[in-house]
Short mmCIF file of C-alpha atoms and ligand atoms in Angstrom, two decimals:
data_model
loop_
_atom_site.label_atom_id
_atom_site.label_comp_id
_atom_site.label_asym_id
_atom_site.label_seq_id
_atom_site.Cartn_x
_atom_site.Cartn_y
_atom_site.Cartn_z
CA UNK A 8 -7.26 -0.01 9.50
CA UNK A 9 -9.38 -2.56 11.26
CA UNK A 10 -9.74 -6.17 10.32
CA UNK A 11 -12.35 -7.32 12.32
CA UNK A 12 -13.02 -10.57 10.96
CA UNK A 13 -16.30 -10.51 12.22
CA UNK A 14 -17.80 -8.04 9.91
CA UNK A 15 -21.01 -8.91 8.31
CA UNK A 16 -19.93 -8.64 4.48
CA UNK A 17 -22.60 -7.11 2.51
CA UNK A 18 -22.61 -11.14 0.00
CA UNK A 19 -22.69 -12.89 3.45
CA UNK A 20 -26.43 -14.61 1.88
CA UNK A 21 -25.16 -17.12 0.24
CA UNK A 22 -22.28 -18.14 2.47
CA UNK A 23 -22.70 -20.18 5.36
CA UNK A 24 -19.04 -19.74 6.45
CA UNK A 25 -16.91 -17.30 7.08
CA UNK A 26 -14.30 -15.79 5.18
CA UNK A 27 -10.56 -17.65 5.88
CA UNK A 28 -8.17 -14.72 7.40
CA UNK A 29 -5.72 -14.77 5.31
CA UNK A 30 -7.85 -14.86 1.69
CA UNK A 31 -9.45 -11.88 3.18
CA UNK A 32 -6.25 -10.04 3.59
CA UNK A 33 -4.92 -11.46 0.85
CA UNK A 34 -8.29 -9.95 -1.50
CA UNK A 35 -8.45 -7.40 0.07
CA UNK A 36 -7.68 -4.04 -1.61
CA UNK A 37 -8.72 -1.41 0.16
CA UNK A 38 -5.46 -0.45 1.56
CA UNK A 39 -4.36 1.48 -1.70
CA UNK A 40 -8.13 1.87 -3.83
CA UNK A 41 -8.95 4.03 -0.40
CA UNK A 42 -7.27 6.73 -2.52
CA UNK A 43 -10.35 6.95 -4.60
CA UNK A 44 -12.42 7.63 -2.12
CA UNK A 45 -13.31 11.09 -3.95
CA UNK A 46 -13.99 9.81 -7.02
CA UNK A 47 -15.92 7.06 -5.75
CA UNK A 48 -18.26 9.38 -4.03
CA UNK A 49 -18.99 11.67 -6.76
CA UNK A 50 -19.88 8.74 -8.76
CA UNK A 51 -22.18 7.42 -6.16
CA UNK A 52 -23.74 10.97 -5.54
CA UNK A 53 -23.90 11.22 -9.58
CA UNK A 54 -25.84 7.40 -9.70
CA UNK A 55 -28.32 8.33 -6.46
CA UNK A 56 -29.31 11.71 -8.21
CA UNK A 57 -29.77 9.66 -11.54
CA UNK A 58 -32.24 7.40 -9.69
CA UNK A 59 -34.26 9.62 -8.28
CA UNK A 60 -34.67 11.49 -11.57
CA UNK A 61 -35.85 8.36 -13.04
CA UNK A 62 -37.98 7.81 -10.22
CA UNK A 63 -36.18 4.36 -8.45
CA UNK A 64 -35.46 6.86 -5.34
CA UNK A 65 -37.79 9.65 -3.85
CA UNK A 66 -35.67 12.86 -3.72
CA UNK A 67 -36.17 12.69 -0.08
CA UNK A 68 -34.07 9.57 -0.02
CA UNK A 69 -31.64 11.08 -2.41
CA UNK A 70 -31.33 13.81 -0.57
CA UNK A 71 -30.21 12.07 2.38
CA UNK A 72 -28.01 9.83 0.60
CA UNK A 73 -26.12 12.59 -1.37
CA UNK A 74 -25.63 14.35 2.33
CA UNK A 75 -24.72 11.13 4.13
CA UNK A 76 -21.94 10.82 0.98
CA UNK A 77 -20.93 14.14 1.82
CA UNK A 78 -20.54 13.53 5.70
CA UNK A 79 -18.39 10.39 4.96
CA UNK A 80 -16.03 12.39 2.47
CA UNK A 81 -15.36 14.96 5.61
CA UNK A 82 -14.60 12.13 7.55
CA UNK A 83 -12.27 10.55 5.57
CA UNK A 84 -10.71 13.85 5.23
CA UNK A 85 -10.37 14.39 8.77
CA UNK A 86 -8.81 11.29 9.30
CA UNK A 87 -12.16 10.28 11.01
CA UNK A 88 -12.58 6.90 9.14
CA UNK A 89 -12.09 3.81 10.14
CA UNK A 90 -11.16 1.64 7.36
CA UNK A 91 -11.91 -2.28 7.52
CA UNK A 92 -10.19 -5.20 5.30
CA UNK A 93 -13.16 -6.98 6.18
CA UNK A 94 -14.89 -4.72 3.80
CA UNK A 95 -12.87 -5.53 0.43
CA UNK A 96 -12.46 -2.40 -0.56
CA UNK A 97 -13.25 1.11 -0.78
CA UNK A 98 -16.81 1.02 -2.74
CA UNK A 99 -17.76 -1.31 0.45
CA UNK A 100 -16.14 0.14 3.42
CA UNK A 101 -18.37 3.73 1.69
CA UNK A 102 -21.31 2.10 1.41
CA UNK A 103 -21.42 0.10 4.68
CA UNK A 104 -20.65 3.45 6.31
CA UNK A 105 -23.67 5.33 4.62
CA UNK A 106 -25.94 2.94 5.82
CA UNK A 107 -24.11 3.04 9.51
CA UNK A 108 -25.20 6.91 8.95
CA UNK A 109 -28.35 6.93 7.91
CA UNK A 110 -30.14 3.75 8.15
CA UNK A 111 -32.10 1.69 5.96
CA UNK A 112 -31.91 4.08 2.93
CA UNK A 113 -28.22 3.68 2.93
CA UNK A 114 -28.89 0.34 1.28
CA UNK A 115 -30.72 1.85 -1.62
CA UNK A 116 -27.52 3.21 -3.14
CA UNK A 117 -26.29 0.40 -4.76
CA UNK A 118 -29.66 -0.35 -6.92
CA UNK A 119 -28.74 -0.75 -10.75
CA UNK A 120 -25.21 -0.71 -9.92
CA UNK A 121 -22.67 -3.12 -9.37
CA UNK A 122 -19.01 -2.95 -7.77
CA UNK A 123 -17.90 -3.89 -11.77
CA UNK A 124 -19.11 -0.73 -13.11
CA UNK A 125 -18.33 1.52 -10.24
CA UNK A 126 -14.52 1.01 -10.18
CA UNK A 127 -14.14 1.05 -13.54
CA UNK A 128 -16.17 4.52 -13.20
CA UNK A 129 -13.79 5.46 -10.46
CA UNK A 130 -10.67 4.54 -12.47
CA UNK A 131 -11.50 6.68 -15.45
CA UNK A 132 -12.49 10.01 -12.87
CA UNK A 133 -9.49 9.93 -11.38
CA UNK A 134 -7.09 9.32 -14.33
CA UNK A 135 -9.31 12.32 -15.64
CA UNK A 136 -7.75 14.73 -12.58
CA UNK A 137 -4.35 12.50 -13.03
CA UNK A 138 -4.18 13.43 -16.35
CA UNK A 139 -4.60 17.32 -15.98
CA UNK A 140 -1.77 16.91 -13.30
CA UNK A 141 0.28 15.54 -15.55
CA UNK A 142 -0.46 18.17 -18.58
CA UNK A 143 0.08 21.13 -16.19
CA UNK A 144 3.20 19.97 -14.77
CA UNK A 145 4.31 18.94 -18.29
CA UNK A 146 3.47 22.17 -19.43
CA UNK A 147 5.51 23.83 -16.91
CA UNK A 148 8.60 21.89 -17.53
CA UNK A 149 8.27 22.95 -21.43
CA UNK A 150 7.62 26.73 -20.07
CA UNK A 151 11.21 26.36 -18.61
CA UNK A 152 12.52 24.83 -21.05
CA UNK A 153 11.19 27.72 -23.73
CA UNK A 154 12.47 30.38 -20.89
CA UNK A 155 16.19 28.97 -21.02
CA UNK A 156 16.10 28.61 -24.81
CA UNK A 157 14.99 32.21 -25.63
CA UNK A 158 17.87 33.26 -22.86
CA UNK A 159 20.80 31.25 -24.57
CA UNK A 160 19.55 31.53 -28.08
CA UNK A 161 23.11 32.72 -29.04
CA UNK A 162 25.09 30.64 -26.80
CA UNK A 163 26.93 28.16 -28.85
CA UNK A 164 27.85 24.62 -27.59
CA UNK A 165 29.18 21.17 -29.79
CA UNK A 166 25.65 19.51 -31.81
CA UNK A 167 26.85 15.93 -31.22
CA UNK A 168 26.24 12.67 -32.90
CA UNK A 169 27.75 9.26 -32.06
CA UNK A 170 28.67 11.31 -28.96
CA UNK A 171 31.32 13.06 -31.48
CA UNK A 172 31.48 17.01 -31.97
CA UNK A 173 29.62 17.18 -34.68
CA UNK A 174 28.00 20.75 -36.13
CA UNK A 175 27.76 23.56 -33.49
CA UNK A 176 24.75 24.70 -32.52
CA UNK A 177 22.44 27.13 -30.16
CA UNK A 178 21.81 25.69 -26.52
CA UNK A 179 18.42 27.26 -27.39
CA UNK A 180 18.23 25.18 -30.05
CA UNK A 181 18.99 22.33 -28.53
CA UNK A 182 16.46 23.44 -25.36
CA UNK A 183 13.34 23.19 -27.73
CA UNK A 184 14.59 19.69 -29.60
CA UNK A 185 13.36 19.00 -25.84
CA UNK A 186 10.20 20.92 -25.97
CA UNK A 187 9.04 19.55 -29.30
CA UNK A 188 9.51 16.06 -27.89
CA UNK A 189 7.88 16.84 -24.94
CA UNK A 190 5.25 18.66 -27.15
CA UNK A 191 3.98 14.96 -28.43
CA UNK A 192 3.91 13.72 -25.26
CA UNK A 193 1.74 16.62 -24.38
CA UNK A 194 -0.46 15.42 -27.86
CA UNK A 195 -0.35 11.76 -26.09
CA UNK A 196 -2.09 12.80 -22.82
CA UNK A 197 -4.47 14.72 -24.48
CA UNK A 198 -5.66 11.50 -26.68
CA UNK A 199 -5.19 9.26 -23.69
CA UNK A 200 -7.89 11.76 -21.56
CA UNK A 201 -10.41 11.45 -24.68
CA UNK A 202 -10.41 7.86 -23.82
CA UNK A 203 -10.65 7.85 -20.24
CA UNK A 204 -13.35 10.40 -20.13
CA UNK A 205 -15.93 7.93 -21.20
CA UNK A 206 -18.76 6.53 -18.92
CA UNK A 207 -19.21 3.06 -17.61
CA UNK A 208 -21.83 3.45 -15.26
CA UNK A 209 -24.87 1.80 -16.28
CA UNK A 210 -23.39 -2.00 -17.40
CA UNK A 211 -24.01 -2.78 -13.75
CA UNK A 212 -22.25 -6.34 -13.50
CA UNK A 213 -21.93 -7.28 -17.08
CA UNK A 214 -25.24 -7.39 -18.74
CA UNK A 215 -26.30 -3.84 -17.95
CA UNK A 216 -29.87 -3.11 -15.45
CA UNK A 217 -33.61 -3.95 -15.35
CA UNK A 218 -33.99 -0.14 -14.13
CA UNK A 219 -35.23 2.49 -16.14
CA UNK A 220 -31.78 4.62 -15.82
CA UNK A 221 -30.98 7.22 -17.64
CA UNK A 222 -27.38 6.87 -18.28
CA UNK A 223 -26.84 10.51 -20.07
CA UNK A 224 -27.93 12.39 -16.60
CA UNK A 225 -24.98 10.47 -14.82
CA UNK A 226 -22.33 11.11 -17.86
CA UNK A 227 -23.81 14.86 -17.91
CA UNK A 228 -23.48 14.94 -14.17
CA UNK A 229 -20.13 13.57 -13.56
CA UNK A 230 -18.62 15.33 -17.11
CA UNK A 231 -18.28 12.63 -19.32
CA UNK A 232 -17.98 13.20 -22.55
CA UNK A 233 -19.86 9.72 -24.08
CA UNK A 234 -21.17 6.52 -22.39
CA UNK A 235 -19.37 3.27 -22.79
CA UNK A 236 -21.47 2.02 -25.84
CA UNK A 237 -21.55 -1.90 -25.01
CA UNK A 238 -21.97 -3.20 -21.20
CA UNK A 239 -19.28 -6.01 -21.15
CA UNK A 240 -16.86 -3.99 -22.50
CA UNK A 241 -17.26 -1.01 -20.60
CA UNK A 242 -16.59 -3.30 -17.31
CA UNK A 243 -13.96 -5.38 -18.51
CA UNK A 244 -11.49 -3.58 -20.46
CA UNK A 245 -8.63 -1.51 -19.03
CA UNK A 246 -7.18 -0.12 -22.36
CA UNK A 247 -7.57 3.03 -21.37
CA UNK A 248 -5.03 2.77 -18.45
CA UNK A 249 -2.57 1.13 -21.06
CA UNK A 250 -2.59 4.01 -23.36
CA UNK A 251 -1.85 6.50 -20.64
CA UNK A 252 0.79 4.28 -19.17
CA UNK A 253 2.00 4.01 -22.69
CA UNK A 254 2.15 7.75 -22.91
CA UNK A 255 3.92 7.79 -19.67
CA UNK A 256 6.46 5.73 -20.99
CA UNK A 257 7.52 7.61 -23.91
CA UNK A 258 7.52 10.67 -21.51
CA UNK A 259 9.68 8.77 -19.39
CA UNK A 260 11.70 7.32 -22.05
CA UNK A 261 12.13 11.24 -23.03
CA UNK A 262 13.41 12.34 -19.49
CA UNK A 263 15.41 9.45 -19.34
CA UNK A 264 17.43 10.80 -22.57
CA UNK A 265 17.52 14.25 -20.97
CA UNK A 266 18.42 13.26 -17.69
CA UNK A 267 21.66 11.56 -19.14
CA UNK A 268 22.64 14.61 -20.77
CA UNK A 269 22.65 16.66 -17.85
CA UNK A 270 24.45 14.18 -16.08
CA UNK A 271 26.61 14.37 -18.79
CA UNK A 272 26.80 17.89 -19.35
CA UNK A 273 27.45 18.60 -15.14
CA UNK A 274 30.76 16.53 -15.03
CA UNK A 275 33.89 18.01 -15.14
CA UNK A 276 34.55 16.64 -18.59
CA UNK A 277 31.88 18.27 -19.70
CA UNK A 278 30.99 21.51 -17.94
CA UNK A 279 28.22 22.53 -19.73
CA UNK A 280 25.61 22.98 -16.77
CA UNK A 281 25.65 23.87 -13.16
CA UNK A 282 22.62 22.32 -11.82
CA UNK A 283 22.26 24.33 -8.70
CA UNK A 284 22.89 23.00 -5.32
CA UNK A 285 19.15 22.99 -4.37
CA UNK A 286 19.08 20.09 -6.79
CA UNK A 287 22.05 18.07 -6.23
CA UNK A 288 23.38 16.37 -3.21
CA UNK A 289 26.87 15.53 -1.57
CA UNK A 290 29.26 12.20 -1.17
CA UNK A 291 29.74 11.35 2.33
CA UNK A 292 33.43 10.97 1.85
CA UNK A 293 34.59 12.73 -1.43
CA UNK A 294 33.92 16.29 -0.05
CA UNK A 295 34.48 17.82 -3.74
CA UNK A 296 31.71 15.78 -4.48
CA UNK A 297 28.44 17.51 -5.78
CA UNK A 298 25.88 14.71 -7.85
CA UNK A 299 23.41 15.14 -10.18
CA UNK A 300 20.49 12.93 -8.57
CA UNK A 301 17.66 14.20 -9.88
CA UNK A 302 18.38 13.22 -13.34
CA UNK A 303 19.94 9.89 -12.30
CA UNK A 304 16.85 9.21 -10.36
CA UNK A 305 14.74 10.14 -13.04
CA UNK A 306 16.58 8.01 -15.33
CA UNK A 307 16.57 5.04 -12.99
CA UNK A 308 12.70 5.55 -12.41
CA UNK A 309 12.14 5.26 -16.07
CA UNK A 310 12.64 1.59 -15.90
CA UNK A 311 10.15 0.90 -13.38
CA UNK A 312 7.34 2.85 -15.64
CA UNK A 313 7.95 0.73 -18.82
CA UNK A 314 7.49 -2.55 -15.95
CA UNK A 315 4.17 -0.87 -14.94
CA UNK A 316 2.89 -0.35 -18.49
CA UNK A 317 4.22 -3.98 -19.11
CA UNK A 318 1.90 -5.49 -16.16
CA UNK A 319 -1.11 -4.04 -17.31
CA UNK A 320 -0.74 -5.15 -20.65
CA UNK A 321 -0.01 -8.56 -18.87
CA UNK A 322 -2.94 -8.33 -16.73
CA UNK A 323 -5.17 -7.95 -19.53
CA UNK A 324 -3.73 -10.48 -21.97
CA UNK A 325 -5.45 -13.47 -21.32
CA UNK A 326 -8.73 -12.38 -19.31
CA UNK A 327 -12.24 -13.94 -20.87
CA UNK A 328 -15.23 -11.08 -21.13
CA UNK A 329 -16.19 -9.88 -18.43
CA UNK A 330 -14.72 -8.43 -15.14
CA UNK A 331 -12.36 -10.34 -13.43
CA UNK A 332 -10.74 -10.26 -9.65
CA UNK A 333 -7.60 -9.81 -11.58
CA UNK A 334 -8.64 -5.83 -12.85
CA UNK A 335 -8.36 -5.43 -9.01
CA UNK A 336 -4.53 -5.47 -10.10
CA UNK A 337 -4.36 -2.47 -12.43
CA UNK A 338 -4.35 0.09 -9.47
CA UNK A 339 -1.27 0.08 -7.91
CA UNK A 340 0.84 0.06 -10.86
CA UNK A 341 -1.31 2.89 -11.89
CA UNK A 342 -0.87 5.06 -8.59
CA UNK A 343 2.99 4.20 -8.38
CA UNK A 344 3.28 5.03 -12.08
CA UNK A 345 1.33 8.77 -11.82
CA UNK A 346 3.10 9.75 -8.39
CA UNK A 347 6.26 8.82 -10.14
CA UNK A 348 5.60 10.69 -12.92
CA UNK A 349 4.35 13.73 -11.71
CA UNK A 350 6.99 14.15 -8.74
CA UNK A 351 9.69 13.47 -12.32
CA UNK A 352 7.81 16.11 -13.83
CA UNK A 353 7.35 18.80 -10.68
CA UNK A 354 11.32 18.41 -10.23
CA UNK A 355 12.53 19.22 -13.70
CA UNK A 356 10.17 21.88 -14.23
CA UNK A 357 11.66 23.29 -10.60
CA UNK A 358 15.23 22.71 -11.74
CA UNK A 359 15.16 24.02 -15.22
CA UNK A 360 15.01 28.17 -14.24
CA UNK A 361 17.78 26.95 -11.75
CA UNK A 362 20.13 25.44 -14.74
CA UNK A 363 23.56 27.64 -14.59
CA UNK A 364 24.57 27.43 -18.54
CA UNK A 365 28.73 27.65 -18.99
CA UNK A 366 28.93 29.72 -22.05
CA UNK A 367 32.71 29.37 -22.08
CA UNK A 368 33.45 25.91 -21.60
CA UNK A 369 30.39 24.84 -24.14
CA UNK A 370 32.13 27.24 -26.51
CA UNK A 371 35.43 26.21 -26.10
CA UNK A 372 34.18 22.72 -26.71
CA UNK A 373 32.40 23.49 -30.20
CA UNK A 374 36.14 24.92 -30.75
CA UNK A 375 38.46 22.28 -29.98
CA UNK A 376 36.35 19.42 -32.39
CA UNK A 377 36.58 21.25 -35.70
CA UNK A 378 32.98 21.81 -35.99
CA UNK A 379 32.65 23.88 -38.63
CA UNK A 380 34.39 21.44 -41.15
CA UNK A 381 31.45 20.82 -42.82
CA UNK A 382 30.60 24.65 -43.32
CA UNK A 383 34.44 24.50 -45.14
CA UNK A 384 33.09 21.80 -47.19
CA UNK A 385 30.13 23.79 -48.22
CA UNK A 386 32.21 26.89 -48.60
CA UNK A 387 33.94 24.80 -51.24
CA UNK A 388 31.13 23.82 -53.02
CA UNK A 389 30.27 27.39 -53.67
CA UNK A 390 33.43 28.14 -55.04
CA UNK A 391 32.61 25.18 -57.43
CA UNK A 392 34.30 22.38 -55.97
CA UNK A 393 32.39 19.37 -56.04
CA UNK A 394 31.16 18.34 -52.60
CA UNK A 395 33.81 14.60 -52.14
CA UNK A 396 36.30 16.99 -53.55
CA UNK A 397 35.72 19.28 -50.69
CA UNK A 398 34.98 16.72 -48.70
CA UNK A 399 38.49 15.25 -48.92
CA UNK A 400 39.91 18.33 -49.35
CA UNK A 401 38.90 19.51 -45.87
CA UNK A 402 39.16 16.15 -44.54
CA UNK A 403 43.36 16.80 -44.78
CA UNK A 404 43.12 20.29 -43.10
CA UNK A 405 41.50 18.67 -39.96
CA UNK A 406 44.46 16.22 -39.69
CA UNK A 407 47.00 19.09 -40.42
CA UNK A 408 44.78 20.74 -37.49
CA UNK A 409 45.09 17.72 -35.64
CA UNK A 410 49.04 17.56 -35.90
CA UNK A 411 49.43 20.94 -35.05
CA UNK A 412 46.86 21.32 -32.86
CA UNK A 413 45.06 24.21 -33.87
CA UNK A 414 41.48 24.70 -35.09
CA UNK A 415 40.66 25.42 -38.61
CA UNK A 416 39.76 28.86 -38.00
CA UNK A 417 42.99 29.59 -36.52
CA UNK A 418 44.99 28.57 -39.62
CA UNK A 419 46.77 31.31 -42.05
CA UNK A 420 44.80 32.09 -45.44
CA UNK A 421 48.44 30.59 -47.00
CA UNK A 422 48.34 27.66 -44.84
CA UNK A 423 44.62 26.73 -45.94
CA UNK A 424 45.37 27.35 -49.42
CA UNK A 425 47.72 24.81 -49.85
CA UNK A 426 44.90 22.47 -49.91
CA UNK A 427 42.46 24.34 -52.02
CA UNK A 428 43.34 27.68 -54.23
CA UNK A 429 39.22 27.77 -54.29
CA UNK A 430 39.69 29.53 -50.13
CA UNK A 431 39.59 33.00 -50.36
CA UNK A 432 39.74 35.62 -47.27
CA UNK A 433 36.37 35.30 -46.61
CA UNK A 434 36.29 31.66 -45.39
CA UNK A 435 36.78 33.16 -42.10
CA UNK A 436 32.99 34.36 -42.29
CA UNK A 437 31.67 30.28 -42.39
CA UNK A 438 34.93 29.15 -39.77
CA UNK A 439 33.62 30.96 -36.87
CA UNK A 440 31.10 29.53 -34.56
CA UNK A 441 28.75 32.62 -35.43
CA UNK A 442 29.01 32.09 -38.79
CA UNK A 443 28.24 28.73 -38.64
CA UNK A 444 24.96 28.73 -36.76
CA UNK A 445 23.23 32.00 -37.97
CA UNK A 446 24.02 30.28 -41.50
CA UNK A 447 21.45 27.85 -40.61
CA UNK A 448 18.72 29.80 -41.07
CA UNK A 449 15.22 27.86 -41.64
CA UNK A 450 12.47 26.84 -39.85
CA UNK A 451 13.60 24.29 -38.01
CA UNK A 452 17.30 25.19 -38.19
CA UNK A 453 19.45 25.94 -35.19
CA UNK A 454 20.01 30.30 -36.33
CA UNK A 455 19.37 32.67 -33.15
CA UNK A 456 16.91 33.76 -34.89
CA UNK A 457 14.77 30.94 -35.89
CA UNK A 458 15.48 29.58 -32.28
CA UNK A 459 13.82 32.83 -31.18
CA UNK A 460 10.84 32.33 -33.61
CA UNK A 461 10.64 28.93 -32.60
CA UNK A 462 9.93 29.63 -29.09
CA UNK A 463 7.29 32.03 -30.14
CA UNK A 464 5.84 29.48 -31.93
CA UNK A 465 6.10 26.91 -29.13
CA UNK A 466 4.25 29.42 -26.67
CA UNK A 467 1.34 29.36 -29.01
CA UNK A 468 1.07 25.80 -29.57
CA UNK A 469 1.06 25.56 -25.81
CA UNK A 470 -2.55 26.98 -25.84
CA UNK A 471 -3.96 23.84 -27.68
CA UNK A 472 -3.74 22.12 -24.85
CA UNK A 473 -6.55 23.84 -22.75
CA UNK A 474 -5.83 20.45 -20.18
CA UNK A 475 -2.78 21.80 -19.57
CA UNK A 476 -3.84 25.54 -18.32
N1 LIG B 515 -11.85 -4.10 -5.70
C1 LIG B 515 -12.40 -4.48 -6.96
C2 LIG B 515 -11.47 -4.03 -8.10
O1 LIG B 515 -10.61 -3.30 -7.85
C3 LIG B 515 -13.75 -3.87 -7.15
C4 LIG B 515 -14.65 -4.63 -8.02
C5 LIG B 515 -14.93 -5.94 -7.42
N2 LIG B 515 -15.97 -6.62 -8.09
C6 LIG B 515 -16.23 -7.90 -7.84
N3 LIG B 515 -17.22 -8.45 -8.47
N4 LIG B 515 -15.50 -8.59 -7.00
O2 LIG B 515 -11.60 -4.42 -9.23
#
């Protein structure tokens, strides 16, 4: 980047000194908007096409704006441009290049328009590309999710609560508790790009333009779906970045609770997963050592996201109507907050057809915490026990389980009997792990089979979310 101090800024009227060093660095932010250099082209091709269909420019000078717009976008793409902090930022380092391009006409860009409206135009195009990043990687993580659910929809591992066995149930089941959260989130990007995908362009600085535009062309051109409705609002407010950070959050926040299961689930204690070693990396002394990073990563990310969505709220809390230099601040916790959030994404969607599932230690696990105590209890209550008299009743077999340590289902009919007459032979049908899950047989409930129906399901409910293909 250069920072010729000497650059003629494109205010310089007014001034009759130049700019201190240091506030220009210190204003300065081209050095991360320059990553909206594509957006903030088509919305400048977009306004110069408007114009001269409203008859402000001749389509000859169109013409050679839109192709001078074009020619800086290669450049910038070749690595070709040369960047200045004198400039501000990246609607004026553009703009002073068009005009170094083509001359006088260069300067006829910015009629109607203002710097206000344009970044706030740029903001909402790129979030709109952002956004479909975000659904398609999404999508693919819930795609591999759905894949390892329909694989292990009869593997059986310990349903927990408190961290305590609890109920067993299907990894597959457990697999789409996942998907349906991540499902929402899915719901929350879509809402968040209804919102961004609203136009701006038009309020100029604040009060809107004394030219005859025609604000519908530019929507219609760029894709918008509507036209900010008021002029000071459509320049000043930054909601629209809050709700997607918000959504980010909760996505995070989701991850975050995944990502400490599988750090969980990958320790020796455990031994539930086997990450693969494509995802996991080594200790450079313990050389048994093999760590789950991308989840704790993940997890430790999700702490900077809720900070991001916490600045912009902060940044917009106390700002009078309209634009202020402090919107100037939304960006990089924006940027940081989608390339965090997409590389979080990209990695567990690359990870999850790489998950090794331990069928034997999961089940063995589900065994050893007397799991299917409650389906005793209920057992009982068919019989016609009351439910606290089963309740207690199978309360004492656990301990007698405990003290002899054996599992209920490995107990003599005469043994369980002495603490209810009601248990017949066939208790051994609702002791066994099988028994136990494919009892639980409703939508919703954690049955092979309704895990299998369930990811059926899923799949189709993926296709409402076209932003996502
Ligand atoms: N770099 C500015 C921003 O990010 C662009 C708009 C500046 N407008 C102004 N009147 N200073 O918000």
């Amino acid at each position: 980047m250069s920072d010729e101090h000497s650059i003629d800024k494109p205010w310089a009227g007014r001034f009759t000194a130049p700019t201190d060093a240091f506030v220009e660095a210190f204003t300065a932010s081209v050095g991360f908007d320059k990553r909206l250099y594509r957006h903030d082209i088509a919305g400048s091709i977009a306004h110069a096409r408007m114009l001269a269909h409203v008859g402000v420019l001749s389509e000859e000078e169109c013409r050679q704006i839109v192709e001078g717009l074009e020619a800086i976008r290669g450049e910038i793409e070749r690595g070709e441009f040369t960047w200045s902090a004198a400039l501000e930022d990246v609607h004026m380092n553009i703009e002073a290049r068009l005009t170094e391009r083509i001359g006088e006409v260069g300067k006829k860009l910015h009629t109607g328009r203002s710097r206000n409206d344009q970044v706030a135009t740029d903001i909402r195009l790129y979030l709109r590309d952002e956004i479909r990043e975000l659904a398609r990687e999404l999508r693919r993580l819930q795609e591999g999710l759905l894949g390892l659910a329909e694989r292990e929809a009869e593997t059986i591992m310990p349903g927990f609560t408190h961290l305590q066995t609890a109920q067993p149930v299907t990894f597959g089941h457990h697999m789409l508790a996942w998907c349906e959260m991540l499902m929402r989130d899915q719901d929350r990007l879509r809402d968040a790009h209804r919102r961004v995908n609203v136009m701006p362009l038009g309020a100029a600085a604040l009060a809107g333009t004394t030219y005859p535009i025609d604000r519908e062309f530019t929507a219609r051109e760029l894709g918008f779906e509507a036209v900010c409705e008021n002029s000071l609002d459509a320049v000043s407010d930054r909601d629209f970045a809050i709700d997607l950070l918000a959504a980010c959050a909760t996505l995070m926040m989701h991850l975050s609770r995944f990502s400490e299961e599988l750090v969980l689930w990958s320790s020796a204690q455990f031994d539930f997963v086997d990450l693969g070693d494509r995802f996991c990396t080594g200790s450079s002394i313990m050389p048994q050592k093999k760590n789950p990073d991308v989840p704790e990563l993940v997890r430790g990310k999700t702490g900077r996201i809720y900070g991001h969505l916490t600045s912009l709220l902060t940044l917009m809390k106390s700002q009078p109507l309209a634009y202020n230099k402090d919107n100037q601040e939304d960006k990089e916790p924006l940027f940081d907050t989608l390339d965090n959030v997409k590389g979080c994404l990209r990695l567990f969607a690359d990870m999850m057809p790489q998950i090794e599932v331990r069928r034997e230690p999961m089940r063995e696990a589900a065994r050893r915490g007397f799991s299917t105590a409650t389906d005793l209890a209920d057992y009982l209550v068919r019989k016609g026990v009351p439910f606290r008299d089963a309740h207690e009743i199978v309360g004492k077999a656990v301990r007698h389980g405990l003290d002899t340590g054996r599992d209920l289902s490995e107990m003599s009919l005469e043994e369980l009997r002495r603490f209810s007459d009601a248990i017949d032979e066939d208790v051994y049908n609702v002791l066994t792990l099988e028994g136990s899950v494919a009892a639980r047989d409703h939508l919703g409930g954690t049955a092979p089979k309704q895990v299998r129906a369930a990811v059926e399901r899923a799949r189709q409910r993926l296709e409402d979310f076209p932003l996502a293909r």
